[in-house]
Coordinates of C-alpha atoms in Angstrom, one line a residue:
M1 CA 0.0 0.0 0.0
L2 CA 1.1 3.6 -0.7
T3 CA 0.4 6.5 1.6
L4 CA 1.1 9.9 0.0
I5 CA 1.2 12.8 2.5
L6 CA 0.7 16.2 0.8
G7 CA 1.0 19.6 2.4
T8 CA 2.4 23.1 1.8
D9 CA 4.2 23.1 5.1
W10 CA 7.1 20.7 5.0
K11 CA 7.5 20.8 8.8
A12 CA 3.9 19.5 9.2
N13 CA 4.7 16.7 6.7
S14 CA 7.9 15.7 8.5
Q15 CA 6.0 15.8 11.8
E16 CA 3.4 13.4 10.4
I17 CA 6.1 11.0 9.2
M18 CA 7.8 11.1 12.7
C19 CA 4.5 10.4 14.4
R20 CA 3.9 7.4 12.2
I21 CA 7.3 6.0 12.9
S22 CA 7.0 6.7 16.6
Q23 CA 3.8 4.7 16.6
A24 CA 5.5 1.8 14.9
V25 CA 8.3 1.9 17.4
A26 CA 5.8 2.0 20.3
E27 CA 4.2 -1.2 18.8
E28 CA 7.7 -2.7 18.5
K29 CA 7.4 -3.2 14.7
K30 CA 10.9 -3.8 13.3
N31 CA 12.5 -2.9 10.0
Q32 CA 11.3 0.6 9.7
I33 CA 13.4 2.7 7.3
L34 CA 13.2 6.4 6.7
I35 CA 15.0 7.7 3.6
V36 CA 15.9 11.4 3.5
P37 CA 18.5 13.5 1.5
E38 CA 22.1 13.0 2.7
L39 CA 22.4 16.6 3.9
I40 CA 19.7 16.3 6.5
S41 CA 20.2 12.6 7.5
F42 CA 22.1 13.4 10.8
E43 CA 19.5 16.0 11.9
T44 CA 16.7 13.7 11.0
E45 CA 18.2 10.9 13.1
R46 CA 18.3 13.3 16.0
K47 CA 14.7 14.2 15.5
L48 CA 13.7 10.6 15.3
C49 CA 15.4 9.8 18.6
M50 CA 13.6 12.7 20.3
S51 CA 10.3 11.7 18.8
A52 CA 10.4 7.9 19.2
G53 CA 12.5 7.7 22.4
N54 CA 15.6 5.8 23.3
R55 CA 14.4 2.6 21.7
A56 CA 14.1 4.1 18.3
S57 CA 17.3 2.6 16.9
R58 CA 16.1 -0.9 17.7
F59 CA 13.2 -0.7 15.3
A60 CA 13.9 2.2 12.9
Q61 CA 16.8 3.8 11.1
V62 CA 17.4 6.8 9.0
L63 CA 19.2 6.3 5.6
S64 CA 20.0 8.2 2.5
F65 CA 19.9 6.4 -0.9
T66 CA 23.7 5.9 -0.6
R67 CA 23.5 4.5 2.9
L68 CA 20.7 2.3 1.7
A69 CA 23.1 0.7 -0.8
S70 CA 25.4 -0.2 2.1
R71 CA 22.5 -1.5 4.2
V72 CA 21.3 -3.7 1.3
A73 CA 24.9 -5.0 0.8
E74 CA 25.1 -6.0 4.4
S75 CA 21.7 -7.7 4.2
V76 CA 22.6 -9.8 1.1
G77 CA 26.0 -10.8 2.6
H78 CA 28.5 -9.0 0.5
G79 CA 29.9 -5.5 0.4
A80 CA 28.9 -2.7 -2.0
P81 CA 31.5 -2.2 -4.8
A82 CA 34.3 0.3 -4.0
C83 CA 33.9 3.6 -5.8
L84 CA 36.4 6.1 -7.2
D85 CA 36.9 9.5 -5.6
D86 CA 36.8 12.7 -7.6
G87 CA 40.5 12.5 -8.4
G88 CA 40.2 8.9 -9.6
R89 CA 37.3 9.8 -11.8
L90 CA 39.3 12.6 -13.4
V91 CA 42.2 10.2 -14.1
A92 CA 39.8 7.7 -15.6
M93 CA 38.3 10.3 -17.9
A94 CA 41.8 11.5 -18.9
S95 CA 42.7 7.9 -19.7
A96 CA 39.5 7.5 -21.8
A97 CA 40.3 10.7 -23.8
K98 CA 43.9 9.5 -24.4
Q99 CA 42.7 6.1 -25.7
L100 CA 40.4 7.9 -28.2
H101 CA 42.9 10.5 -29.2
S102 CA 43.1 9.4 -32.9
M103 CA 39.3 9.3 -33.1
L104 CA 38.4 12.7 -31.6
K105 CA 37.8 15.5 -34.1
A106 CA 35.3 17.8 -32.6
Y107 CA 37.0 17.8 -29.2
A108 CA 40.6 17.3 -30.5
S109 CA 41.8 20.8 -29.4
V110 CA 40.5 20.5 -25.8
E111 CA 40.6 16.7 -25.0
T112 CA 43.5 17.2 -22.5
K113 CA 42.2 20.3 -20.9
P114 CA 41.2 19.9 -17.2
E115 CA 38.1 22.0 -17.8
F116 CA 36.9 19.7 -20.6
L117 CA 37.5 16.6 -18.5
L118 CA 35.6 18.1 -15.6
A119 CA 32.8 19.1 -17.9
M120 CA 32.7 15.6 -19.3
L121 CA 32.4 14.1 -15.8
D122 CA 29.5 16.5 -15.1
A123 CA 27.8 15.4 -18.3
I124 CA 28.3 11.7 -17.5
D125 CA 26.8 12.3 -14.0
E126 CA 23.7 13.8 -15.7
F127 CA 23.5 10.9 -18.2
K128 CA 23.7 8.3 -15.4
R129 CA 21.2 10.1 -13.2
C130 CA 18.8 10.1 -16.2
C131 CA 19.6 6.5 -17.2
I132 CA 21.0 7.6 -20.6
S133 CA 23.4 5.0 -22.0
P134 CA 26.2 5.4 -24.6
Q135 CA 24.0 3.6 -27.1
D136 CA 21.3 6.2 -26.6
L137 CA 23.8 9.0 -27.5
M138 CA 25.0 7.0 -30.5
S139 CA 21.4 6.6 -31.7
A140 CA 20.8 10.3 -31.2
S141 CA 24.0 11.1 -33.3
S142 CA 22.6 9.0 -36.2
Q143 CA 19.5 11.2 -36.2
A144 CA 21.4 14.5 -36.0
E145 CA 23.4 16.3 -38.7
G146 CA 26.7 18.3 -39.0
S147 CA 28.8 19.1 -36.0
L148 CA 26.1 18.1 -33.5
A149 CA 26.2 14.5 -34.8
Q150 CA 30.0 14.5 -34.6
K151 CA 29.9 15.7 -31.0
L152 CA 27.2 13.2 -29.9
E153 CA 29.2 10.4 -31.4
E154 CA 32.4 11.4 -29.7
L155 CA 30.5 11.9 -26.4
S156 CA 29.2 8.3 -26.8
L157 CA 32.7 7.0 -27.4
L158 CA 34.1 8.8 -24.4
Y159 CA 31.2 7.7 -22.2
E160 CA 31.6 4.0 -23.2
T161 CA 35.3 4.0 -22.8
Y162 CA 35.1 5.7 -19.4
N163 CA 32.6 3.0 -18.4
S164 CA 34.9 0.2 -19.5
I165 CA 37.7 1.7 -17.5
T166 CA 35.7 2.0 -14.3
T167 CA 34.3 -1.5 -14.7
L168 CA 37.8 -3.0 -14.6
G169 CA 38.6 -1.4 -11.2
K170 CA 36.7 0.8 -8.8
R171 CA 33.3 1.8 -10.0
D172 CA 32.0 5.2 -10.7
P173 CA 30.0 6.4 -7.7
R174 CA 27.0 7.2 -10.0
D175 CA 26.7 3.5 -10.8
Q176 CA 26.0 2.7 -7.2
M177 CA 22.3 3.4 -7.6
D178 CA 22.1 1.0 -10.6
W179 CA 23.8 -1.6 -8.5
L180 CA 21.4 -1.0 -5.6
Y181 CA 18.4 -1.4 -8.0
G182 CA 19.7 -4.7 -9.2
E183 CA 20.3 -6.0 -5.7
L184 CA 16.8 -4.9 -4.6
C185 CA 15.3 -6.8 -7.6
D186 CA 17.4 -10.0 -6.7
S187 CA 16.6 -10.0 -3.0
E188 CA 13.6 -9.7 -0.7
F189 CA 14.9 -6.6 1.1
A190 CA 11.9 -4.4 0.1
Q191 CA 9.4 -7.1 1.1
E192 CA 10.9 -7.3 4.6
H193 CA 10.9 -3.6 5.4
T194 CA 8.5 -0.7 5.8
F195 CA 9.7 2.5 4.0
Y196 CA 9.1 6.2 4.7
I197 CA 10.4 8.8 2.3
D198 CA 10.7 12.5 3.3
G199 CA 12.5 15.7 2.4
F200 CA 12.8 15.2 -1.4
P201 CA 11.4 17.9 -3.8
D202 CA 11.9 15.4 -6.7
F203 CA 13.9 12.3 -7.7
T204 CA 16.4 11.4 -10.4
V205 CA 15.4 8.7 -12.9
Q206 CA 17.7 6.3 -11.0
H207 CA 16.0 7.0 -7.7
M208 CA 12.5 6.7 -9.4
Q209 CA 13.5 3.2 -10.5
I210 CA 14.4 2.2 -6.9
L211 CA 11.3 3.9 -5.6
S212 CA 9.1 2.1 -8.1
H213 CA 10.5 -1.2 -7.0
I214 CA 9.9 -0.3 -3.3
I215 CA 6.3 0.8 -4.0
C216 CA 5.5 -2.4 -5.8
N217 CA 7.1 -4.8 -3.3
C218 CA 7.1 -3.2 0.1
P219 CA 4.0 -3.9 2.3
H220 CA 3.6 -0.2 3.1
V221 CA 5.3 2.9 1.8
T222 CA 4.7 6.4 3.1
I223 CA 6.0 9.3 1.0
A224 CA 5.7 13.0 2.0
M225 CA 5.7 15.6 -0.7
H226 CA 5.8 19.4 -0.2
C227 CA 3.0 20.5 -2.5
D228 CA -0.8 21.3 -2.3
A229 CA -1.8 18.6 -4.8
P230 CA -0.5 16.2 -7.4
A231 CA 0.5 18.0 -10.7
S232 CA 0.2 21.3 -8.9
D233 CA 0.1 24.4 -11.2
M234 CA 1.5 26.7 -8.5
V235 CA 5.0 27.8 -9.2
A236 CA 6.2 27.1 -5.6
F237 CA 5.0 23.5 -5.7
E238 CA 5.2 22.7 -9.4
K239 CA 8.3 20.4 -9.1
A240 CA 7.0 18.5 -6.0
G241 CA 3.5 18.3 -7.5
K242 CA 4.9 16.8 -10.7
T243 CA 6.8 14.2 -8.7
A244 CA 3.7 13.3 -6.6
H245 CA 1.8 12.8 -9.9
A246 CA 4.5 10.5 -11.2
I247 CA 4.5 8.4 -8.0
L248 CA 0.7 8.0 -8.2
Q249 CA 1.1 6.9 -11.8
I250 CA 3.5 4.2 -10.7
A251 CA 1.0 2.9 -8.1
K252 CA -1.8 3.0 -10.7
R253 CA 0.1 1.0 -13.3
N254 CA 0.9 -1.7 -10.7
N255 CA -2.6 -1.7 -9.1
I256 CA -1.2 -0.6 -5.7
P257 CA -3.9 0.9 -3.3
V258 CA -3.2 4.5 -2.6
E259 CA -4.2 6.7 0.4
I260 CA -3.7 10.5 0.0
V261 CA -3.4 12.5 3.2
Q262 CA -3.8 16.3 3.0
K263 CA -1.8 17.8 5.9
Q264 CA -2.8 21.2 7.1
P265 CA 0.0 23.7 7.8
L266 CA 1.2 24.3 11.4
Q267 CA -0.2 27.5 12.9
S268 CA 2.5 30.1 12.5
P269 CA 2.2 33.7 11.4
T270 CA 5.6 33.5 9.7
N271 CA 4.5 30.5 7.6
S272 CA 1.4 32.4 6.4
V273 CA 3.5 35.4 5.4
W274 CA 5.9 33.3 3.3
E275 CA 3.1 31.2 1.9
N276 CA 1.5 34.4 0.6
I277 CA 4.8 35.6 -1.0
L278 CA 5.4 32.2 -2.7
Q279 CA 1.9 32.2 -4.0
G280 CA 2.3 35.7 -5.5
A281 CA 0.1 37.5 -3.0
T282 CA 1.0 40.8 -1.4
P283 CA 2.6 40.3 2.1
I284 CA 0.2 41.2 4.9
N285 CA 2.9 41.5 7.5
P286 CA 4.6 45.0 7.5
A287 CA 7.8 43.4 8.7
V288 CA 8.3 41.7 5.3
S289 CA 8.9 43.8 2.3
T290 CA 9.6 42.8 -1.3
Y291 CA 11.5 44.8 -3.9
M292 CA 12.3 44.2 -7.6
P293 CA 15.3 46.3 -8.7
Q294 CA 16.4 46.0 -12.3
F295 CA 20.1 45.6 -11.7
V296 CA 22.3 43.9 -9.1
Y297 CA 24.0 47.1 -8.1
E298 CA 20.6 48.7 -7.4
E299 CA 19.9 45.7 -5.0
C300 CA 23.2 46.3 -3.3
L301 CA 22.5 50.1 -2.8
L302 CA 19.0 49.2 -1.5
A303 CA 20.5 46.8 1.0
A304 CA 23.1 49.3 2.1
D305 CA 20.4 52.0 2.6
K306 CA 18.3 49.5 4.6
V307 CA 21.3 48.7 6.8
L308 CA 21.8 52.4 7.5
D309 CA 18.2 52.8 8.5
L310 CA 18.4 49.9 10.9
V311 CA 21.6 51.3 12.5
E312 CA 20.0 54.7 12.9
N313 CA 17.1 53.1 14.8
G314 CA 19.4 51.4 17.3
A315 CA 20.6 48.2 15.6
R316 CA 24.2 47.2 15.5
F317 CA 26.2 46.3 12.4
K318 CA 27.2 42.9 13.8
D319 CA 23.6 41.9 14.2
I320 CA 22.6 42.5 10.6
R321 CA 22.9 39.7 8.0
L322 CA 22.8 40.1 4.2
V323 CA 22.1 36.8 2.3
C324 CA 22.8 36.6 -1.4
P325 CA 21.7 33.8 -3.7
D326 CA 25.1 33.8 -5.5
L327 CA 28.0 35.5 -3.8
S328 CA 30.2 35.6 -7.0
G329 CA 27.5 37.6 -8.8
Y330 CA 26.9 40.0 -5.9
K331 CA 30.4 40.3 -4.3
S332 CA 31.8 43.3 -6.2
G333 CA 28.5 45.2 -6.1
V334 CA 28.1 44.6 -2.3
E335 CA 31.7 45.6 -1.6
F336 CA 31.4 48.8 -3.6
A337 CA 28.0 49.9 -2.2
F338 CA 28.9 49.1 1.4
R339 CA 32.3 50.8 1.2
R340 CA 30.7 53.9 -0.4
C341 CA 28.2 54.0 2.6
N342 CA 31.0 53.4 5.1
I343 CA 29.4 50.2 6.3
P344 CA 31.8 47.6 7.8
L345 CA 31.4 44.3 5.9
Y346 CA 32.5 40.8 6.5
L347 CA 32.0 38.4 3.6
S348 CA 31.7 34.6 4.1
G349 CA 31.1 32.2 1.3
K350 CA 32.6 29.6 -1.0
D351 CA 35.1 30.6 -3.6
D352 CA 36.0 28.5 -6.6
I353 CA 39.3 26.8 -5.8
L354 CA 40.4 27.2 -9.4
S355 CA 40.4 31.0 -8.8
Q356 CA 43.0 30.7 -6.0
S357 CA 46.5 31.9 -6.9
V358 CA 48.4 28.8 -5.8
V359 CA 46.0 26.4 -7.6
H360 CA 46.0 28.6 -10.7
T361 CA 49.8 28.5 -10.9
V362 CA 49.9 24.8 -10.4
L363 CA 47.3 24.2 -13.1
A364 CA 49.1 26.6 -15.5
A365 CA 52.3 24.7 -15.0
L366 CA 50.5 21.4 -15.7
E367 CA 49.0 22.9 -18.9
V368 CA 52.6 23.8 -20.0
A369 CA 53.8 20.2 -19.4
I370 CA 50.8 18.5 -21.0
G371 CA 50.5 21.0 -23.9
G372 CA 54.1 20.6 -25.1
F373 CA 55.1 24.1 -24.0
D374 CA 52.5 25.9 -26.1
Q375 CA 53.2 29.6 -26.2
K376 CA 49.8 30.6 -24.7
D377 CA 50.2 28.1 -21.8
V378 CA 53.8 29.2 -21.0
L379 CA 52.8 32.9 -20.9
T380 CA 49.8 32.2 -18.7
Y381 CA 52.1 30.4 -16.3
L382 CA 54.7 33.3 -16.3
K383 CA 51.9 35.8 -15.6
S384 CA 50.5 33.8 -12.7
A385 CA 50.7 35.0 -9.1
L386 CA 53.6 32.7 -8.2
S387 CA 55.6 33.2 -11.4
P388 CA 59.4 32.7 -11.1
V389 CA 60.1 35.9 -13.1
T390 CA 59.4 39.5 -12.4
L391 CA 56.7 41.4 -14.2
A392 CA 59.2 43.4 -16.2
D393 CA 61.0 40.3 -17.3
C394 CA 57.7 38.6 -18.2
D395 CA 56.8 41.5 -20.5
R396 CA 60.2 41.3 -22.2
I397 CA 59.8 37.5 -22.7
E398 CA 56.3 37.9 -24.0
N399 CA 57.4 40.5 -26.6
Y400 CA 60.2 38.3 -27.8
A401 CA 57.9 35.2 -27.9
Y402 CA 55.3 37.0 -30.0
I403 CA 57.9 38.6 -32.4
W404 CA 59.8 35.4 -33.1
S405 CA 56.8 32.9 -32.6
V406 CA 58.6 31.0 -29.8
N407 CA 56.6 27.8 -29.3
G408 CA 57.2 24.2 -28.3
K409 CA 60.9 23.2 -28.4
A410 CA 61.9 26.8 -29.4
W411 CA 61.6 27.7 -25.7
L412 CA 64.7 25.6 -25.1
A413 CA 66.7 26.9 -28.1
A414 CA 69.2 29.8 -28.0
W415 CA 67.5 33.2 -27.9
D416 CA 69.9 35.0 -30.2
K417 CA 67.5 37.1 -32.4
H418 CA 66.9 40.8 -32.1
P419 CA 64.3 41.5 -29.4
H420 CA 62.8 44.3 -31.5
G421 CA 62.3 42.3 -34.7
L422 CA 63.8 41.9 -38.2
S423 CA 64.0 45.6 -39.0
A424 CA 65.8 46.5 -35.8
K425 CA 69.6 47.2 -36.0
W426 CA 72.1 45.5 -33.6
T427 CA 73.9 47.8 -31.2
E428 CA 76.4 47.2 -28.4

């Protein structure tokens, strides 16, 4: 049986899930499994212990899909396959590109670039999550034309070669969900457990396969979705509503009885304010204001002006927080606006490691070594923050390299030509 809990307040949905598990624990029903996203698994375990009491761990456990794979591996009597880390995946992709060097045309100029290899790994992650195989890409290439067909064919070759490399040793971590699905189909793990799923706005195709098997074989599955109704047309709940509709279709195709529970929101004035905002209504609480500036800099000036108003009314700078959706897009504007208004500012966020001076220098040096001392790569390295030459010497080297087309092995040859070109005259 499938129970689908729907509600616009995710806290109320989670509370309902916890109450149901606590009831099962009180009745000493074993093999209760709650699946949540990895990021909230620890906090959810804590909430479960608070809700169900000290005996919760005897009858229920909180797992993510990744931890579910380990749990299934223990149940069937053998360990889950070892997976590559990010560095291992990058090496495997570089090896795949090297093996296909003579066959790559569309990507011939970038096949050894770290940025290309990382982008290929991201693409393969997406392919695996959506269950797109190399054969699917090859089939798509036969239906396309021109450069697109060539790129799809080479993507298929790189994907297939990468898979063959990871099959021989440690597996790609994205294959773990396929392995889990196969093990669930070959065992009675789903039949022996009661499942609860909470905290997901949607699921990947891999996760939907696993979820479909659980719904069809588990005695009772309870899923909480943060939406007002299946296939919701409200922007705030569109994704979750679409997922809820897909889950109902799985149950319908397999003749699984379904119970839909509409959960009412918890009584909170803050919840009603944000619900009105998400639904496009005008906020009724004067403490919440919405603005729609046209440019990022206007947003930053508006924020600085609001900070000054708060300080004039008794607030302290250290008690005010400014939250940005993307620090890289707002950083320069915020710094300029706040400095102009004499507002002390402390920025805290994640910076791309590739933008750090040390890492940039190391990667530039690797590009020089891999690229056969290409002129552009060498000059990029010499201009980096940790360059072994001074800025003045770098400029002189750059001028000489451009005038006399110094490239490849020419960097190691004698530099005995005039630094100002063919028309220049030699002097003492």
